[in-house]
mmCIF file of N, CA and C in Angstrom:
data_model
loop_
_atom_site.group_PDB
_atom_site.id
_atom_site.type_symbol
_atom_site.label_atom_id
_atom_site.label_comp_id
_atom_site.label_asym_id
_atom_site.label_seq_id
_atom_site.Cartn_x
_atom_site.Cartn_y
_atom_site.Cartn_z
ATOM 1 N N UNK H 24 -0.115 21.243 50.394
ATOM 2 C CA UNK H 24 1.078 20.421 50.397
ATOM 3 C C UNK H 24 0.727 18.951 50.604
ATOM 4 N N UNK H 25 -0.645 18.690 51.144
ATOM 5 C CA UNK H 25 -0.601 17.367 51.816
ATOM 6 C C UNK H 25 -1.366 16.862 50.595
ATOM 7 N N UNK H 26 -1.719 17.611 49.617
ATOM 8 C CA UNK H 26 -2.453 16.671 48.472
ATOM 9 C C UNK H 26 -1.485 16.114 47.439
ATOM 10 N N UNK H 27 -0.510 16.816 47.350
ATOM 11 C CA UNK H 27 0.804 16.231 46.071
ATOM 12 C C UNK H 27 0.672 14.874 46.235
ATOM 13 N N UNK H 28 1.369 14.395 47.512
ATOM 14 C CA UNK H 28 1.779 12.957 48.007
ATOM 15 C C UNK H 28 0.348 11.983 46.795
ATOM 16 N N UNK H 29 -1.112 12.253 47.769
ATOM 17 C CA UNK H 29 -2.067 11.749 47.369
ATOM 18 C C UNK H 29 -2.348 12.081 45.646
ATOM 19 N N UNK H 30 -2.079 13.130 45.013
ATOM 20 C CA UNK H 30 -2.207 13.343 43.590
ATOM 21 C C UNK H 30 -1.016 12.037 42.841
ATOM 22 N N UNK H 31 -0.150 12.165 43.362
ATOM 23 C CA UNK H 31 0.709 10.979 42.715
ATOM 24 C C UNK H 31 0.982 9.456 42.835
ATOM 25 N N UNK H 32 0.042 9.279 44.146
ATOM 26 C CA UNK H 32 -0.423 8.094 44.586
ATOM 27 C C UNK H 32 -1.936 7.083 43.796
ATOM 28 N N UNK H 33 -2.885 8.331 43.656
ATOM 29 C CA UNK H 33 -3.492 8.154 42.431
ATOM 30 C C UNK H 33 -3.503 8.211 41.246
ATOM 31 N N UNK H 34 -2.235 8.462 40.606
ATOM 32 C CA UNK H 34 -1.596 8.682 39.241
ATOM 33 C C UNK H 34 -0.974 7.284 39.230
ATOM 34 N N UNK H 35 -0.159 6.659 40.462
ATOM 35 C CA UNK H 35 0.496 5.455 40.174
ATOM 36 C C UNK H 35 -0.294 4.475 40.032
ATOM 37 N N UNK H 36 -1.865 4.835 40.680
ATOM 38 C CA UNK H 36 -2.893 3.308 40.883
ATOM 39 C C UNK H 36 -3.054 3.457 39.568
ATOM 40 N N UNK H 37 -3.420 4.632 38.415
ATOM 41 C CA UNK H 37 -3.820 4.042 37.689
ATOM 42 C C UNK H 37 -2.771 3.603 36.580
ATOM 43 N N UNK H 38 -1.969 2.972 36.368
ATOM 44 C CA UNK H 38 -1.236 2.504 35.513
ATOM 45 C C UNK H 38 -1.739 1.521 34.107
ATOM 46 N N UNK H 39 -2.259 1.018 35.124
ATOM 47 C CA UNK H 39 -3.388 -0.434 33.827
ATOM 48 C C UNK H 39 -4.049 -0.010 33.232
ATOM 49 N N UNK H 40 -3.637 -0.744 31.747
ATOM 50 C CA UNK H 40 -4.485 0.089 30.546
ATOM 51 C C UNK H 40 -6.021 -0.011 31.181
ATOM 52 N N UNK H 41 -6.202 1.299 30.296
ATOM 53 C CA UNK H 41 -7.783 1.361 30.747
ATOM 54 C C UNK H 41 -8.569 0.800 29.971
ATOM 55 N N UNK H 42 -8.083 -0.170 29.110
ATOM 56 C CA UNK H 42 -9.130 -0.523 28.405
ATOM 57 C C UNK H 42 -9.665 -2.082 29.378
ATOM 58 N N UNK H 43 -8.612 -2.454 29.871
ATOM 59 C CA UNK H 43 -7.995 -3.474 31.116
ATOM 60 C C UNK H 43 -9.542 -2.985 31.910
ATOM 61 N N UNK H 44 -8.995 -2.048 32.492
ATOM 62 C CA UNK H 44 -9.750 -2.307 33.461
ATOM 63 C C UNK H 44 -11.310 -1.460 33.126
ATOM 64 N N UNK H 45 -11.921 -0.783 31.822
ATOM 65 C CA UNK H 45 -13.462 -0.892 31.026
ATOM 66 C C UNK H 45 -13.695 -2.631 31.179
ATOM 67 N N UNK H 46 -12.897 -3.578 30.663
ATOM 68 C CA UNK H 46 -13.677 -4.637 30.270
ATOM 69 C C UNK H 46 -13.611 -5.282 31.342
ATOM 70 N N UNK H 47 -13.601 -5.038 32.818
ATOM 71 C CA UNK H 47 -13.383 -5.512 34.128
ATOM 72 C C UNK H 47 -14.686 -4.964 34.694
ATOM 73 N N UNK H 48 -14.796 -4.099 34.049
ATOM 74 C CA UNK H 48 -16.475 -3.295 34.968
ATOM 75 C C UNK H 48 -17.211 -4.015 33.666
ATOM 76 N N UNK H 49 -17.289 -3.786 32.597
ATOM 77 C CA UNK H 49 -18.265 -4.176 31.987
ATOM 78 C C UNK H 49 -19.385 -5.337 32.571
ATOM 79 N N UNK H 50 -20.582 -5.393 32.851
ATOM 80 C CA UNK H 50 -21.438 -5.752 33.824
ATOM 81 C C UNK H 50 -22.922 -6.384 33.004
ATOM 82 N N UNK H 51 -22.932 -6.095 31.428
ATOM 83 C CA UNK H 51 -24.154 -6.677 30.994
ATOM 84 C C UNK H 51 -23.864 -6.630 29.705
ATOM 85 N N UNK H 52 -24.762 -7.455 28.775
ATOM 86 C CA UNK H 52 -24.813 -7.528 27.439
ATOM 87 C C UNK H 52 -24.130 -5.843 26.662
ATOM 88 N N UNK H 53 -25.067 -5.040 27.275
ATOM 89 C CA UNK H 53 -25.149 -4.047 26.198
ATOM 90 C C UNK H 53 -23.518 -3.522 26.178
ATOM 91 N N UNK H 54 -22.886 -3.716 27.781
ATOM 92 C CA UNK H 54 -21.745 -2.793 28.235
ATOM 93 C C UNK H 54 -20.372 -3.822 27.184
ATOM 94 N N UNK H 55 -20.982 -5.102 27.185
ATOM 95 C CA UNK H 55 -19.790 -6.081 26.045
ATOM 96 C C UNK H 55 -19.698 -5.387 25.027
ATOM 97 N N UNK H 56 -20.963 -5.201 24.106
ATOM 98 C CA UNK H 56 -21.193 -4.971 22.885
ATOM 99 C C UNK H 56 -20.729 -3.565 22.801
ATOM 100 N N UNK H 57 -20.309 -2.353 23.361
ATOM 101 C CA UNK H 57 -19.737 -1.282 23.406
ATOM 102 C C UNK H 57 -18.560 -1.666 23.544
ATOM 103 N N UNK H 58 -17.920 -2.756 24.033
ATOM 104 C CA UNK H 58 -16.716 -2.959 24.264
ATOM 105 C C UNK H 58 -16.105 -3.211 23.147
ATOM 106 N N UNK H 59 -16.966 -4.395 22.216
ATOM 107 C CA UNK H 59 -16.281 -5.400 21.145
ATOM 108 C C UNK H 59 -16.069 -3.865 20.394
ATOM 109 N N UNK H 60 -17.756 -2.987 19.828
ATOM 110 C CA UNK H 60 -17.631 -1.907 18.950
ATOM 111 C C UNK H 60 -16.144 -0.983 19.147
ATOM 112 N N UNK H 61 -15.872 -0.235 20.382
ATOM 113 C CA UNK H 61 -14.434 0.029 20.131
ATOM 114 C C UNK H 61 -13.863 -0.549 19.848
ATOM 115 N N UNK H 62 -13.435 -1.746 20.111
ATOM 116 C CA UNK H 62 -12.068 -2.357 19.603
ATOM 117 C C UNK H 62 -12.105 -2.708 18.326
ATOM 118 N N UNK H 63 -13.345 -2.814 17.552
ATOM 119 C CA UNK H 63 -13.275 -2.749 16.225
ATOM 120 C C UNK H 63 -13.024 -1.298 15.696
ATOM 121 N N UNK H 64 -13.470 -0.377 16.471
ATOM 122 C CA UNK H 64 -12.864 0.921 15.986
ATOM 123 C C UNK H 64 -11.153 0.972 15.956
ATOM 124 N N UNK H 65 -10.548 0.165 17.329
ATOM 125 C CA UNK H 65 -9.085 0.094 17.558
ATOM 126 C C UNK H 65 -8.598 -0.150 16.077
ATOM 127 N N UNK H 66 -8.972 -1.347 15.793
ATOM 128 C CA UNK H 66 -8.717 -2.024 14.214
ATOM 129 C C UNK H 66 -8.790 -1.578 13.715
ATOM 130 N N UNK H 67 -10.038 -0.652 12.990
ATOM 131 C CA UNK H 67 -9.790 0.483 11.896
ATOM 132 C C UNK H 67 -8.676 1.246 12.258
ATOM 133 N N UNK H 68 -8.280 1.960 12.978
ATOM 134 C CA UNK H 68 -6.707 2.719 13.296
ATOM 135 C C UNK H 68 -6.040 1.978 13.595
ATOM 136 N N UNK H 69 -5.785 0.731 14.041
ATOM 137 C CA UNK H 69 -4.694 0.167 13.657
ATOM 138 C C UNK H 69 -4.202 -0.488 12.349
ATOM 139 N N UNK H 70 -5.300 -0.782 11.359
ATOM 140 C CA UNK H 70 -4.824 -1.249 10.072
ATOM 141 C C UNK H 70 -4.630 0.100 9.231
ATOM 142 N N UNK H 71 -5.024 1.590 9.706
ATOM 143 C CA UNK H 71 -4.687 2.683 9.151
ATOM 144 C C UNK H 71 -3.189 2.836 9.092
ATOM 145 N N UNK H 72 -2.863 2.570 10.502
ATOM 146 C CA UNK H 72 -1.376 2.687 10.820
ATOM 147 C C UNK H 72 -0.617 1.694 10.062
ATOM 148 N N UNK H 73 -1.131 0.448 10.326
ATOM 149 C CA UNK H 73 -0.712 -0.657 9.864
ATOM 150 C C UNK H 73 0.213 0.007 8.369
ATOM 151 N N UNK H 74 -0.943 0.313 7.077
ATOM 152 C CA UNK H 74 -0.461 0.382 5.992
ATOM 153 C C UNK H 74 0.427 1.869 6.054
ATOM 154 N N UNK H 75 -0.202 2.831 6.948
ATOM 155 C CA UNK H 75 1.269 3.741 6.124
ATOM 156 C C UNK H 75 2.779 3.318 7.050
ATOM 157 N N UNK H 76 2.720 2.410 7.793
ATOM 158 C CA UNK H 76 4.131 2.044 7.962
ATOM 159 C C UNK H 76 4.937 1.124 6.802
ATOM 160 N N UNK H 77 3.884 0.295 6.072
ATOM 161 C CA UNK H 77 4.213 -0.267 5.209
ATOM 162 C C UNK H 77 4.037 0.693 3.963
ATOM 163 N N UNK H 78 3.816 1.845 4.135
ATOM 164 C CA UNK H 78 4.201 2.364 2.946
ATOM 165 C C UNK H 78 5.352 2.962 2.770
ATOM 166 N N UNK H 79 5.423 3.404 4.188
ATOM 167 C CA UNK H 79 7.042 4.309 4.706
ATOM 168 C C UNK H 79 7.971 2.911 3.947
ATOM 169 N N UNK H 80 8.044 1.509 5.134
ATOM 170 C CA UNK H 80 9.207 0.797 4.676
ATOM 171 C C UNK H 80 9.353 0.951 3.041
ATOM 172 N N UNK H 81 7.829 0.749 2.121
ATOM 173 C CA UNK H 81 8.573 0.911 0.664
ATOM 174 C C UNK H 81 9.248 1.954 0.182
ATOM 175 N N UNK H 82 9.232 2.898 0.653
ATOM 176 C CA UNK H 82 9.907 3.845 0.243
ATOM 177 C C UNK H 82 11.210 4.286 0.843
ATOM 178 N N UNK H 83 11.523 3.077 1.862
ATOM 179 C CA UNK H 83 12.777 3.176 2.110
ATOM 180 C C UNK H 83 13.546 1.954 1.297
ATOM 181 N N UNK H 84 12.951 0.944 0.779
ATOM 182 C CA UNK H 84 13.562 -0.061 -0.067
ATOM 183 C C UNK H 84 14.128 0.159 -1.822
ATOM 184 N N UNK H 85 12.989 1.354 -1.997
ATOM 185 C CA UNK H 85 13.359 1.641 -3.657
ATOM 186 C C UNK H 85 14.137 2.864 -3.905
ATOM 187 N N UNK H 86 13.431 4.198 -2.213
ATOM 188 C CA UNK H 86 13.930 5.549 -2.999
ATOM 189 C C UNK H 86 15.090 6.367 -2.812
ATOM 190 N N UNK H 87 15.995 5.362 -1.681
ATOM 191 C CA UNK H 87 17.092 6.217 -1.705
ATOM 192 C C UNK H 87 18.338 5.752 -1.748
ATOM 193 N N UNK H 88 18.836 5.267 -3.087
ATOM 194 C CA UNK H 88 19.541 4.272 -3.037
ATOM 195 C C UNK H 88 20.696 4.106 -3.035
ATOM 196 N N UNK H 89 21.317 6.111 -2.777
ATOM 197 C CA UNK H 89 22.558 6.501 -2.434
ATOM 198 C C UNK H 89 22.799 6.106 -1.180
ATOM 199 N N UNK H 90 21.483 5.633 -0.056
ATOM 200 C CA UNK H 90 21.993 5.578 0.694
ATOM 201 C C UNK H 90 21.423 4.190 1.713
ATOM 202 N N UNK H 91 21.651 3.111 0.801
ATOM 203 C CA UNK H 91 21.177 1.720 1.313
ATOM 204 C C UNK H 91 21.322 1.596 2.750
ATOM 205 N N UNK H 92 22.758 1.626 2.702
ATOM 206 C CA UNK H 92 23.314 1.286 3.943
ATOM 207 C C UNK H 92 22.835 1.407 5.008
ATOM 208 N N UNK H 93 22.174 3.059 5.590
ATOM 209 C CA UNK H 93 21.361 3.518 6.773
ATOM 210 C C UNK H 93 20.024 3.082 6.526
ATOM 211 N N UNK H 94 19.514 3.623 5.605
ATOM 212 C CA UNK H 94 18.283 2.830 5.300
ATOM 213 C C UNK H 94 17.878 1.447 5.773
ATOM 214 N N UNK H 95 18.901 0.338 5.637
ATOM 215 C CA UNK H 95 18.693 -0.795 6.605
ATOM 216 C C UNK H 95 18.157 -0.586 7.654
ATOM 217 N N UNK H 96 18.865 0.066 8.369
ATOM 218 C CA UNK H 96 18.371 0.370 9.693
ATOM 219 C C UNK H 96 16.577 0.581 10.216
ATOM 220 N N UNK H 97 16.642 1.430 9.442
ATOM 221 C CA UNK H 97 14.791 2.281 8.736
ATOM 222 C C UNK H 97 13.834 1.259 8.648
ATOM 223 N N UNK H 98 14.522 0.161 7.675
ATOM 224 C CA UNK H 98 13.513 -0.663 7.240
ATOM 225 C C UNK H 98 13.124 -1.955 8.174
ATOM 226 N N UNK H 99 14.635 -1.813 9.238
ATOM 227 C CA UNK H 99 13.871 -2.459 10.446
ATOM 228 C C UNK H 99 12.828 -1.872 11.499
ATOM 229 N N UNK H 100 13.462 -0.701 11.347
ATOM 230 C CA UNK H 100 12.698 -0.119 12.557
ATOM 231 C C UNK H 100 11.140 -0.222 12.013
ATOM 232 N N UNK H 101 10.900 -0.426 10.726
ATOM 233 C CA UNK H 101 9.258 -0.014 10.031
ATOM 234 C C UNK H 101 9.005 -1.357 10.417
ATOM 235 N N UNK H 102 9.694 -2.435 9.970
ATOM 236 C CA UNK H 102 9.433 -4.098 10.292
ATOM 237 C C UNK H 102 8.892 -4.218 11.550
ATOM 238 N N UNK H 103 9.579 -3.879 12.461
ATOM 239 C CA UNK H 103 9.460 -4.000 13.867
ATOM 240 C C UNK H 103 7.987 -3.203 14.067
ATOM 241 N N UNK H 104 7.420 -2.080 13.470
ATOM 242 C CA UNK H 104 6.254 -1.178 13.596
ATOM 243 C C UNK H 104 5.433 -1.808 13.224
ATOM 244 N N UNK H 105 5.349 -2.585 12.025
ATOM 245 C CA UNK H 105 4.565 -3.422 11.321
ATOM 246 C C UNK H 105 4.275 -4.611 12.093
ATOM 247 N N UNK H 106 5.046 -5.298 12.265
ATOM 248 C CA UNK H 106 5.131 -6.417 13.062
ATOM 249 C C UNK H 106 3.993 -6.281 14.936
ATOM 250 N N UNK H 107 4.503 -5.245 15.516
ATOM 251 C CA UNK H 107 3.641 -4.615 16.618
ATOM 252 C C UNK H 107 2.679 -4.229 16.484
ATOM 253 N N UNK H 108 2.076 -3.585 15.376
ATOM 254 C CA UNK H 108 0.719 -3.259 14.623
ATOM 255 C C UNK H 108 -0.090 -4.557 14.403
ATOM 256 N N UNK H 109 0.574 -5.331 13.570
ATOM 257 C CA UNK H 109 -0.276 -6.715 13.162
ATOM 258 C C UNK H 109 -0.812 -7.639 14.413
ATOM 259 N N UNK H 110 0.290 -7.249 15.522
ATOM 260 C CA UNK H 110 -0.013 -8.317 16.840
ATOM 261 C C UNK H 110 -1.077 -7.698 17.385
ATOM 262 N N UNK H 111 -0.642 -6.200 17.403
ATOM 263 C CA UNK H 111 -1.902 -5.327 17.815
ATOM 264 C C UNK H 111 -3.540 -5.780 17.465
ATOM 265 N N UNK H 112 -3.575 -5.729 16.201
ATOM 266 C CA UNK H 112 -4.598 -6.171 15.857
ATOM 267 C C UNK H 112 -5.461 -7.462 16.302
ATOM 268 N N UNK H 113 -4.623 -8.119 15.816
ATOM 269 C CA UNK H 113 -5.087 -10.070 16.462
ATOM 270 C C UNK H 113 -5.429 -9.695 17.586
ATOM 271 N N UNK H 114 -4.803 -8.709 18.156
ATOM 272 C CA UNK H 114 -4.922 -8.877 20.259
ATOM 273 C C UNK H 114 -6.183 -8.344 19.783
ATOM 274 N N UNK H 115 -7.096 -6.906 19.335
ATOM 275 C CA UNK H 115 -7.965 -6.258 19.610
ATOM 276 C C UNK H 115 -9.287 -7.137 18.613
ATOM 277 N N UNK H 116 -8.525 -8.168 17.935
ATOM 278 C CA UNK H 116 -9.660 -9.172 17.348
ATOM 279 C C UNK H 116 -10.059 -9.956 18.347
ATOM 280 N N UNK H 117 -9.253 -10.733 19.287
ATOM 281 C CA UNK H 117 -9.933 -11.851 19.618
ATOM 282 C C UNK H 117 -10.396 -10.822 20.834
ATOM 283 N N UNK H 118 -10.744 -9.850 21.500
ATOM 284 C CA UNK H 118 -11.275 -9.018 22.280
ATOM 285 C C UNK H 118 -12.660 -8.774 22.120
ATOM 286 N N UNK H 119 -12.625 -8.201 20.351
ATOM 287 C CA UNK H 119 -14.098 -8.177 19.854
ATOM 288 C C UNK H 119 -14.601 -9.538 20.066
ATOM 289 N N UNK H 120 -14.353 -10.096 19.345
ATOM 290 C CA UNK H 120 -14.206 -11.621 19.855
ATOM 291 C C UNK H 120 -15.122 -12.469 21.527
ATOM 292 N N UNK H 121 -14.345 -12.164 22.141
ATOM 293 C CA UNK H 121 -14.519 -11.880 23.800
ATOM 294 C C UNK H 121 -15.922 -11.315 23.938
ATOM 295 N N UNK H 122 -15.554 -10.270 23.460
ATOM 296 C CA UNK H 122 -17.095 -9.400 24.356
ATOM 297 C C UNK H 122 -18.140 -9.440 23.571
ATOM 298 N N UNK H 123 -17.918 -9.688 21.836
ATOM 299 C CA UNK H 123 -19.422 -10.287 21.386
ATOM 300 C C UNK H 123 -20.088 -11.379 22.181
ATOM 301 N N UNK H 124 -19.428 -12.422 22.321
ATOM 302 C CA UNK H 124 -19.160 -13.811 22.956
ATOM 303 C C UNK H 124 -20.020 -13.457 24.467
ATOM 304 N N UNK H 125 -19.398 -12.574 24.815
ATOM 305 C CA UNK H 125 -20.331 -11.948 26.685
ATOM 306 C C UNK H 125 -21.535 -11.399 26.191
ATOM 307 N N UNK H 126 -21.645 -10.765 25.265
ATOM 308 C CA UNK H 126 -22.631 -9.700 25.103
ATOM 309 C C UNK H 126 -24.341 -10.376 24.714
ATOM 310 N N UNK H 127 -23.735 -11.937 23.955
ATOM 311 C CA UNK H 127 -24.786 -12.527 23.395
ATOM 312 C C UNK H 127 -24.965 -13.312 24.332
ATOM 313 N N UNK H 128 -24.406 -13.420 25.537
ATOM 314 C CA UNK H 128 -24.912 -14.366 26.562
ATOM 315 C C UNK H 128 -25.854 -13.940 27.490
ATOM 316 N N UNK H 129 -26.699 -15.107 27.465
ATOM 317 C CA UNK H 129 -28.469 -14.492 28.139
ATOM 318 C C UNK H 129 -28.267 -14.553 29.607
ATOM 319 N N UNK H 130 -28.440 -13.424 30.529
ATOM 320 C CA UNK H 130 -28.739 -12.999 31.686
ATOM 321 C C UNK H 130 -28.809 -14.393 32.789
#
């Protein structure tokens, strides 16, 4: 009974993305350069995502045209996906960015 309390007390510490707090320990060249490499992996899945949201919105602009009206709706919600994706990215660029930048710096 007396561990619940403590199981959910350590569930709340960790809240912060963990990628937050990887590039907070990161401690030497090599540990940057693992850092930048994921987040260029981030980028590959996020420009994956990126395009099939933009493929969804086209196919809410041409294919259903009995039913424009709701569809609006759709084609914001994809805008808005798109839009969060693209910021996504820039954020996980200038990161790579960042930790090449640490990684090539001499000891």
């Amino acid at each position: 009974a007396m561990l619940f309390p403590i199981v959910v007390t350590a569930a709340e510490d960790t809240s912060a993305p963990i990628e937050k707090l990887i590039s907070e320990m990161a401690a030497n060249p090599a540990q940057h350069q693992a850092l930048a490499n994921y987040y260029k992996e981030k980028i590959v899945q996020a420009k994956s995502e990126l395009a099939a949201h933009e493929k969804m919105r086209k196919a809410y602009i041409g294919g259903f045209e009995k039913s424009q009206h709701s569809n609006a709706g759709m084609r914001k919600h994809c805008d808005t996906l798109i839009k969060n994706t693209e910021s996504s990215i820039k954020a996980y660029e200038a990161l790579v960015t960042e930790h090449e930048a640490l990684a090539s710096k001499k000891p």
